[in-house]
């Protein structure tokens, strides 16, 4: 199974047509895949809170959005999650690379990883953790759930899910 | 002119357009001057008016006018390259540049000192960047709307705030009536 293709397929199947991204090495493949899809408008953002603003506007304009980002950025998004996405009750799937988890080669990444789930829990954000490739089978249901309840929903995807780091 | 005087003058132009309005006193002033379902009032999230407006403009065909502030652009400066590189010809970013953080008591911003937001916007690749005087706002905005081209308008004006009540409308109500107006 090619998980990058599977993720993009699930986004399209759920009518998601506006995707903003800030890169992570783990996300390179899925970002490239999304960039190539004609039915998705890919708009890279310079900071994750900016990206969430773009998503909020796109949703009010009638397009289903998603954000693809790294967990180290979670801190810069809290004000936006609380006062825009949650306060105005908007749906937002957040596909997040979960750096600093098992098979992580860069020690510094662990420093945000140890806070990631606690911070998401503090924000009452429904959170899923993909650790094995087969976990991606749940993505379709998670996307449906997100647009059913109009909430931000986090999908943490660790290095093991993405198949490790090769030679690193 | 101060912000509220400008908003009063351009209210007839704004009335029928989709407007995304900056946090704090700008939204309170617009709400008091001419509340419309086509107005999206930001109650928080300083900095994101321009981003919300761009997402909205890219997602649907109606013109979108963002009423932003110099302080908010400075806090989300990354918005300008995104705007420049994702051209939406139904998008007008109007920055009310009063050289201050108006809502919090008129503390000076760098835009009122050495930093030119119009030049920053140009350097970021934005086209149709116009810096204008407060008294010319209506004319410049009307022309920008008629041109059907993406614009960034920097309105140089005085610092100062009108006294208006805070917006007590529920955010979900603001958002819901706005979305209905978008679809209408
Ligand atoms: C993250 C964050 N920092 C600070 C504030 C406080 N604050 C609210 S409005 C504002 C000033 C915004 O200035 P500007 O965008 O220039 O608008 P003006 O009121 O001058 O028209 C500030 C600093 C805030 N709401 N959120
Ligand atoms: Mg200001």
GROMACS .gro file of C-alpha atoms and ligand atoms in nm:
model
  379
    1UNK     CA    1   0.000   0.000   0.000
    2UNK     CA    2   0.119   0.352  -0.080
    3UNK     CA    3   0.006   0.553   0.224
    4UNK     CA    4   0.062   0.890   0.059
    5UNK     CA    5  -0.181   0.796  -0.219
    6UNK     CA    6  -0.424   0.638   0.024
    7UNK     CA    7  -0.432   0.957   0.237
    8UNK     CA    8  -0.487   1.180  -0.068
    9UNK     CA    9  -0.759   0.941  -0.192
   10UNK     CA   10  -0.938   0.958   0.142
   11UNK     CA   11  -0.922   1.339   0.145
   12UNK     CA   12  -1.072   1.355  -0.204
   13UNK     CA   13  -1.335   1.093  -0.123
   14UNK     CA   14  -1.443   1.312   0.169
   15UNK     CA   15  -1.474   1.614  -0.057
   16UNK     CA   16  -1.171   1.790   0.092
   17UNK     CA   17  -1.051   2.029  -0.176
   18UNK     CA   18  -0.845   2.291   0.011
   19UNK     CA   19  -0.529   2.175   0.186
   20UNK     CA   20  -0.265   2.388   0.353
   21UNK     CA   21   0.073   2.250   0.451
   22UNK     CA   22   0.395   2.329   0.634
   23UNK     CA   23   0.650   2.060   0.551
   24UNK     CA   24   0.803   1.787   0.763
   25UNK     CA   25   1.042   1.525   0.628
   26UNK     CA   26   0.786   1.257   0.711
   27UNK     CA   27   0.516   1.445   0.522
   28UNK     CA   28   0.716   1.506   0.205
   29UNK     CA   29   0.548   1.224   0.012
   30UNK     CA   30   0.192   1.311   0.103
   31UNK     CA   31   0.252   1.682   0.033
   32UNK     CA   32   0.389   1.596  -0.311
   33UNK     CA   33   0.091   1.372  -0.377
   34UNK     CA   34  -0.155   1.645  -0.276
   35UNK     CA   35   0.026   1.899  -0.488
   36UNK     CA   36  -0.031   1.680  -0.794
   37UNK     CA   37  -0.404   1.627  -0.742
   38UNK     CA   38  -0.626   1.837  -0.966
   39UNK     CA   39  -0.919   1.817  -0.725
   40UNK     CA   40  -0.723   1.967  -0.433
   41UNK     CA   41  -0.611   2.330  -0.409
   42UNK     CA   42  -0.277   2.309  -0.226
   43UNK     CA   43  -0.179   2.631  -0.053
   44UNK     CA   44   0.147   2.617   0.142
   45UNK     CA   45   0.140   2.845   0.447
   46UNK     CA   46   0.428   3.009   0.628
   47UNK     CA   47   0.306   2.932   0.978
   48UNK     CA   48   0.049   2.686   1.102
   49UNK     CA   49  -0.183   2.944   1.260
   50UNK     CA   50  -0.190   3.129   0.928
   51UNK     CA   51  -0.281   2.800   0.762
   52UNK     CA   52  -0.570   2.752   1.004
   53UNK     CA   53  -0.698   3.099   0.914
   54UNK     CA   54  -0.691   3.004   0.546
   55UNK     CA   55  -0.882   2.684   0.628
   56UNK     CA   56  -1.145   2.874   0.829
   57UNK     CA   57  -1.207   3.109   0.536
   58UNK     CA   58  -1.219   2.829   0.281
   59UNK     CA   59  -1.471   2.639   0.491
   60UNK     CA   60  -1.696   2.945   0.521
   61UNK     CA   61  -1.666   2.977   0.144
   62UNK     CA   62  -1.800   2.626   0.095
   63UNK     CA   63  -1.485   2.416   0.061
   64UNK     CA   64  -1.380   2.144   0.301
   65UNK     CA   65  -1.028   2.214   0.430
   66UNK     CA   66  -0.747   2.023   0.598
   67UNK     CA   67  -0.408   2.115   0.742
   68UNK     CA   68  -0.094   1.904   0.723
   69UNK     CA   69   0.173   2.003   0.977
   70UNK     CA   70   0.436   1.886   1.227
   71UNK     CA   71   0.360   1.839   1.597
   72UNK     CA   72   0.635   2.086   1.694
   73UNK     CA   73   0.401   2.360   1.569
   74UNK     CA   74   0.115   2.272   1.800
   75UNK     CA   75   0.200   2.554   2.042
   76UNK     CA   76   0.171   2.831   1.785
   77UNK     CA   77  -0.180   2.716   1.692
   78UNK     CA   78  -0.353   2.715   2.032
   79UNK     CA   79  -0.491   3.067   2.023
   80UNK     CA   80  -0.625   3.002   1.674
   81UNK     CA   81  -0.773   2.667   1.770
   82UNK     CA   82  -0.945   2.815   2.077
   83UNK     CA   83  -1.062   3.154   1.950
   84UNK     CA   84  -1.132   3.075   1.583
   85UNK     CA   85  -1.177   2.707   1.502
   86UNK     CA   86  -1.342   2.601   1.829
   87UNK     CA   87  -1.511   2.932   1.921
   88UNK     CA   88  -1.688   2.967   1.584
   89UNK     CA   89  -1.732   2.586   1.571
   90UNK     CA   90  -1.554   2.488   1.252
   91UNK     CA   91  -1.433   2.147   1.131
   92UNK     CA   92  -1.061   2.103   1.076
   93UNK     CA   93  -0.880   1.774   1.016
   94UNK     CA   94  -0.517   1.813   1.125
   95UNK     CA   95  -0.284   1.552   0.981
   96UNK     CA   96   0.020   1.589   1.206
   97UNK     CA   97   0.357   1.422   1.179
   98UNK     CA   98   0.437   1.299   1.529
   99UNK     CA   99   0.807   1.370   1.550
  100UNK     CA  100   0.999   1.254   1.854
  101UNK     CA  101   0.821   0.920   1.883
  102UNK     CA  102   0.953   0.564   1.828
  103UNK     CA  103   1.220   0.542   1.553
  104UNK     CA  104   1.297   0.915   1.578
  105UNK     CA  105   1.664   0.990   1.506
  106UNK     CA  106   1.672   1.355   1.623
  107UNK     CA  107   1.673   1.388   2.002
  108UNK     CA  108   1.545   1.746   2.008
  109UNK     CA  109   1.219   1.632   1.847
  110UNK     CA  110   1.137   1.432   2.160
  111UNK     CA  111   1.106   1.755   2.358
  112UNK     CA  112   0.779   1.853   2.189
  113UNK     CA  113   0.662   1.493   2.147
  114UNK     CA  114   0.637   1.448   2.523
  115UNK     CA  115   0.396   1.742   2.542
  116UNK     CA  116   0.194   1.680   2.228
  117UNK     CA  117  -0.082   1.451   2.355
  118UNK     CA  118  -0.120   1.635   2.685
  119UNK     CA  119  -0.163   1.967   2.506
  120UNK     CA  120  -0.419   1.825   2.263
  121UNK     CA  121  -0.605   1.665   2.554
  122UNK     CA  122  -0.603   1.997   2.741
  123UNK     CA  123  -0.769   2.154   2.437
  124UNK     CA  124  -1.036   1.878   2.423
  125UNK     CA  125  -0.925   1.795   2.071
  126UNK     CA  126  -1.018   1.442   1.962
  127UNK     CA  127  -0.683   1.277   1.891
  128UNK     CA  128  -0.590   0.963   1.697
  129UNK     CA  129  -0.244   0.809   1.678
  130UNK     CA  130  -0.136   0.612   1.369
  131UNK     CA  131   0.153   0.381   1.461
  132UNK     CA  132   0.113   0.095   1.210
  133UNK     CA  133   0.049   0.133   0.839
  134UNK     CA  134  -0.284  -0.042   0.870
  135UNK     CA  135  -0.401   0.235   1.107
  136UNK     CA  136  -0.458   0.448   0.799
  137UNK     CA  137  -0.773   0.243   0.740
  138UNK     CA  138  -0.934   0.459   1.009
  139UNK     CA  139  -0.868   0.788   0.827
  140UNK     CA  140  -1.189   0.781   0.625
  141UNK     CA  141  -1.397   0.743   0.943
  142UNK     CA  142  -1.199   1.016   1.120
  143UNK     CA  143  -1.262   1.262   0.836
  144UNK     CA  144  -1.635   1.183   0.839
  145UNK     CA  145  -1.638   1.228   1.217
  146UNK     CA  146  -1.462   1.568   1.187
  147UNK     CA  147  -1.718   1.712   0.947
  148UNK     CA  148  -2.004   1.556   1.144
  149UNK     CA  149  -1.910   1.733   1.469
  150UNK     CA  150  -1.750   2.055   1.334
  151UNK     CA  151  -1.443   2.030   1.553
  152UNK     CA  152  -1.069   2.031   1.502
  153UNK     CA  153  -0.948   1.669   1.510
  154UNK     CA  154  -0.583   1.563   1.534
  155UNK     CA  155  -0.432   1.261   1.359
  156UNK     CA  156  -0.080   1.199   1.492
  157UNK     CA  157   0.133   0.995   1.255
  158UNK     CA  158   0.465   0.868   1.392
  159UNK     CA  159   0.785   0.754   1.221
  160UNK     CA  160   0.688   0.390   1.246
  161UNK     CA  161   0.367   0.465   1.054
  162UNK     CA  162   0.566   0.635   0.778
  163UNK     CA  163   0.810   0.344   0.762
  164UNK     CA  164   1.101   0.486   0.961
  165UNK     CA  165   1.384   0.702   0.834
  166UNK     CA  166   1.576   0.473   0.602
  167UNK     CA  167   1.946   0.518   0.657
  168UNK     CA  168   1.930   0.774   0.937
  169UNK     CA  169  -0.931   6.082   0.990
  170UNK     CA  170  -0.947   5.801   1.241
  171UNK     CA  171  -1.059   5.444   1.160
  172UNK     CA  172  -1.424   5.495   1.256
  173UNK     CA  173  -1.454   5.800   1.030
  174UNK     CA  174  -1.314   5.600   0.739
  175UNK     CA  175  -1.549   5.308   0.809
  176UNK     CA  176  -1.846   5.548   0.819
  177UNK     CA  177  -1.748   5.690   0.484
  178UNK     CA  178  -1.701   5.355   0.310
  179UNK     CA  179  -1.998   5.180   0.476
  180UNK     CA  180  -2.215   5.218   0.161
  181UNK     CA  181  -1.942   5.044  -0.044
  182UNK     CA  182  -1.897   4.767   0.213
  183UNK     CA  183  -2.269   4.704   0.265
  184UNK     CA  184  -2.324   4.455  -0.018
  185UNK     CA  185  -1.980   4.291  -0.007
  186UNK     CA  186  -1.840   4.007   0.198
  187UNK     CA  187  -1.627   4.172   0.467
  188UNK     CA  188  -1.385   4.007   0.709
  189UNK     CA  189  -1.311   4.254   0.988
  190UNK     CA  190  -1.015   4.275   1.223
  191UNK     CA  191  -1.035   4.193   1.594
  192UNK     CA  192  -1.133   4.443   1.861
  193UNK     CA  193  -1.240   4.801   1.808
  194UNK     CA  194  -1.242   4.780   1.423
  195UNK     CA  195  -1.513   4.509   1.441
  196UNK     CA  196  -1.700   4.699   1.715
  197UNK     CA  197  -1.699   5.012   1.501
  198UNK     CA  198  -1.815   4.835   1.185
  199UNK     CA  199  -2.084   4.652   1.385
  200UNK     CA  200  -2.210   4.982   1.530
  201UNK     CA  201  -2.195   5.173   1.200
  202UNK     CA  202  -2.366   4.916   0.976
  203UNK     CA  203  -2.416   4.561   1.100
  204UNK     CA  204  -2.470   4.326   0.806
  205UNK     CA  205  -2.492   3.947   0.773
  206UNK     CA  206  -2.218   3.985   0.512
  207UNK     CA  207  -1.978   4.098   0.787
  208UNK     CA  208  -1.758   3.841   0.957
  209UNK     CA  209  -1.647   3.991   1.287
  210UNK     CA  210  -1.333   3.855   1.445
  211UNK     CA  211  -1.372   3.837   1.821
  212UNK     CA  212  -1.020   3.707   1.878
  213UNK     CA  213  -0.727   3.558   1.685
  214UNK     CA  214  -0.529   3.876   1.617
  215UNK     CA  215  -0.352   3.860   1.280
  216UNK     CA  216  -0.567   3.617   1.086
  217UNK     CA  217  -0.821   3.844   0.914
  218UNK     CA  218  -0.614   3.852   0.593
  219UNK     CA  219  -0.575   3.473   0.595
  220UNK     CA  220  -0.944   3.404   0.660
  221UNK     CA  221  -1.032   3.645   0.381
  222UNK     CA  222  -0.789   3.482   0.138
  223UNK     CA  223  -0.925   3.133   0.209
  224UNK     CA  224  -1.275   3.268   0.154
  225UNK     CA  225  -1.182   3.442  -0.172
  226UNK     CA  226  -1.012   3.130  -0.308
  227UNK     CA  227  -1.309   2.910  -0.219
  228UNK     CA  228  -1.591   3.107  -0.384
  229UNK     CA  229  -1.636   3.377  -0.652
  230UNK     CA  230  -1.785   3.678  -0.465
  231UNK     CA  231  -1.559   3.973  -0.386
  232UNK     CA  232  -1.407   3.969  -0.038
  233UNK     CA  233  -1.288   4.283   0.141
  234UNK     CA  234  -1.065   4.237   0.444
  235UNK     CA  235  -1.046   4.527   0.688
  236UNK     CA  236  -0.718   4.466   0.862
  237UNK     CA  237  -0.482   4.665   1.084
  238UNK     CA  238  -0.112   4.745   1.065
  239UNK     CA  239  -0.046   4.569   1.395
  240UNK     CA  240  -0.227   4.257   1.281
  241UNK     CA  241  -0.035   4.244   0.953
  242UNK     CA  242   0.290   4.283   1.147
  243UNK     CA  243   0.199   3.989   1.371
  244UNK     CA  244   0.115   3.766   1.071
  245UNK     CA  245   0.362   3.903   0.818
  246UNK     CA  246   0.385   3.560   0.653
  247UNK     CA  247   0.040   3.629   0.511
  248UNK     CA  248   0.177   3.866   0.242
  249UNK     CA  249   0.385   3.608   0.048
  250UNK     CA  250   0.089   3.368   0.064
  251UNK     CA  251  -0.142   3.637  -0.076
  252UNK     CA  252   0.108   3.730  -0.348
  253UNK     CA  253   0.157   3.372  -0.463
  254UNK     CA  254  -0.208   3.265  -0.453
  255UNK     CA  255  -0.374   3.534  -0.661
  256UNK     CA  256  -0.747   3.567  -0.605
  257UNK     CA  257  -0.885   3.851  -0.814
  258UNK     CA  258  -1.189   3.876  -0.588
  259UNK     CA  259  -0.969   3.966  -0.290
  260UNK     CA  260  -0.903   4.313  -0.151
  261UNK     CA  261  -0.685   4.351   0.155
  262UNK     CA  262  -0.741   4.694   0.307
  263UNK     CA  263  -0.495   4.767   0.585
  264UNK     CA  264  -0.605   5.053   0.809
  265UNK     CA  265  -0.258   5.178   0.895
  266UNK     CA  266  -0.304   5.406   1.193
  267UNK     CA  267   0.053   5.337   1.305
  268UNK     CA  268  -0.070   5.188   1.628
  269UNK     CA  269  -0.223   4.900   1.815
  270UNK     CA  270  -0.551   5.088   1.836
  271UNK     CA  271  -0.760   4.840   2.033
  272UNK     CA  272  -0.512   4.817   2.317
  273UNK     CA  273  -0.461   5.190   2.370
  274UNK     CA  274  -0.281   5.324   2.063
  275UNK     CA  275   0.067   5.193   2.138
  276UNK     CA  276   0.287   5.274   1.834
  277UNK     CA  277   0.365   4.999   1.582
  278UNK     CA  278   0.675   4.980   1.363
  279UNK     CA  279   0.448   5.058   1.066
  280UNK     CA  280   0.409   5.407   1.206
  281UNK     CA  281   0.786   5.438   1.241
  282UNK     CA  282   1.038   5.317   0.980
  283UNK     CA  283   0.850   5.021   0.829
  284UNK     CA  284   0.644   5.062   0.512
  285UNK     CA  285   0.379   4.791   0.479
  286UNK     CA  286   0.319   4.888   0.116
  287UNK     CA  287   0.685   4.827   0.038
  288UNK     CA  288   0.681   4.501   0.232
  289UNK     CA  289   0.375   4.388   0.034
  290UNK     CA  290   0.547   4.477  -0.292
  291UNK     CA  291   0.866   4.298  -0.190
  292UNK     CA  292   0.656   3.992  -0.110
  293UNK     CA  293   0.532   3.993  -0.468
  294UNK     CA  294   0.187   4.146  -0.422
  295UNK     CA  295   0.054   4.327  -0.728
  296UNK     CA  296  -0.173   4.633  -0.726
  297UNK     CA  297  -0.040   4.766  -0.396
  298UNK     CA  298  -0.175   5.113  -0.329
  299UNK     CA  299  -0.087   5.337  -0.038
  300UNK     CA  300  -0.345   5.611   0.003
  301UNK     CA  301  -0.455   5.892   0.230
  302UNK     CA  302  -0.752   5.841   0.460
  303UNK     CA  303  -0.964   6.090   0.263
  304UNK     CA  304  -0.916   5.891  -0.059
  305UNK     CA  305  -1.015   5.552   0.082
  306UNK     CA  306  -1.364   5.535  -0.071
  307UNK     CA  307  -1.245   5.622  -0.420
  308UNK     CA  308  -0.952   5.380  -0.409
  309UNK     CA  309  -1.166   5.098  -0.273
  310UNK     CA  310  -1.440   5.151  -0.531
  311UNK     CA  311  -1.185   5.147  -0.815
  312UNK     CA  312  -1.024   4.832  -0.677
  313UNK     CA  313  -1.363   4.657  -0.666
  314UNK     CA  314  -1.442   4.763  -1.022
  315UNK     CA  315  -1.103   4.649  -1.153
  316UNK     CA  316  -1.170   4.284  -1.066
  317UNK     CA  317  -0.805   4.248  -0.965
  318UNK     CA  318  -0.651   4.148  -0.634
  319UNK     CA  319  -0.548   4.459  -0.441
  320UNK     CA  320  -0.357   4.548  -0.128
  321UNK     CA  321  -0.457   4.894  -0.005
  322UNK     CA  322  -0.265   5.059   0.278
  323UNK     CA  323  -0.470   5.345   0.422
  324UNK     CA  324  -0.253   5.590   0.616
  325UNK     CA  325  -0.465   5.749   0.886
  326UNK     CA  326  -0.469   5.888   1.238
  327UNK     CA  327  -0.468   5.684   1.553
  328UNK     CA  328  -0.783   5.688   1.763
  329UNK     CA  329  -1.093   5.491   1.849
  330UNK     CA  330  -1.467   5.554   1.869
  331UNK     CA  331  -1.649   5.439   2.182
  332UNK     CA  332  -1.877   5.147   2.102
  333UNK     CA  333  -2.011   4.850   2.297
  334UNK     CA  334  -1.841   4.512   2.258
  335UNK     CA  335  -2.008   4.265   2.021
  336UNK     CA  336  -2.218   4.024   2.226
  337UNK     CA  337  -2.348   3.819   1.933
  338UNK     CA  338  -2.257   3.452   1.968
  339UNK     CA  339  -1.967   3.356   1.740
  340UNK     CA  340  -2.160   3.063   1.593
  341UNK     CA  341  -2.443   3.303   1.505
  342UNK     CA  342  -2.198   3.544   1.339
  343UNK     CA  343  -2.047   3.258   1.144
  344UNK     CA  344  -2.378   3.095   1.050
  345UNK     CA  345  -2.544   3.409   0.917
  346UNK     CA  346  -2.221   3.496   0.735
  347UNK     CA  347  -2.211   3.153   0.566
  348UNK     CA  348  -2.576   3.194   0.463
  349UNK     CA  349  -2.489   3.535   0.313
  350UNK     CA  350  -2.194   3.380   0.127
  351UNK     CA  351  -2.426   3.119  -0.025
  352UNK     CA  352  -2.713   3.362  -0.100
  353LIG     C1  353  -0.223   3.715   2.019
  353LIG     C2  354  -0.272   3.845   2.066
  353LIG     N1  355  -0.185   3.940   2.108
  353LIG     C3  356  -0.231   4.059   2.148
  353LIG     C4  357  -0.364   4.087   2.150
  353LIG     C5  358  -0.416   4.221   2.195
  353LIG     N2  359  -0.463   4.300   2.083
  353LIG     C6  360  -0.591   4.299   2.040
  353LIG     S1  361  -0.621   4.401   1.914
  353LIG     C7  362  -0.462   4.453   1.914
  353LIG     C8  363  -0.418   4.565   1.823
  353LIG     C9  364  -0.435   4.537   1.679
  353LIG     O1  365  -0.379   4.645   1.609
  353LIG     P1  366  -0.413   4.672   1.459
  353LIG     O2  367  -0.423   4.545   1.386
  353LIG     O3  368  -0.320   4.775   1.408
  353LIG     O4  369  -0.563   4.728   1.465
  353LIG     P2  370  -0.616   4.873   1.511
  353LIG     O5  371  -0.694   4.849   1.638
  353LIG     O6  372  -0.501   4.963   1.528
  353LIG     O7  373  -0.705   4.917   1.400
  353LIG    C10  374  -0.386   4.387   2.012
  353LIG    C11  375  -0.243   4.412   2.037
  353LIG    C12  376  -0.451   3.985   2.106
  353LIG     N3  377  -0.583   4.002   2.101
  353LIG     N4  378  -0.403   3.867   2.067
  354LIG    MG1  379  -0.338   4.980   1.392
   0.00000   0.00000   0.00000
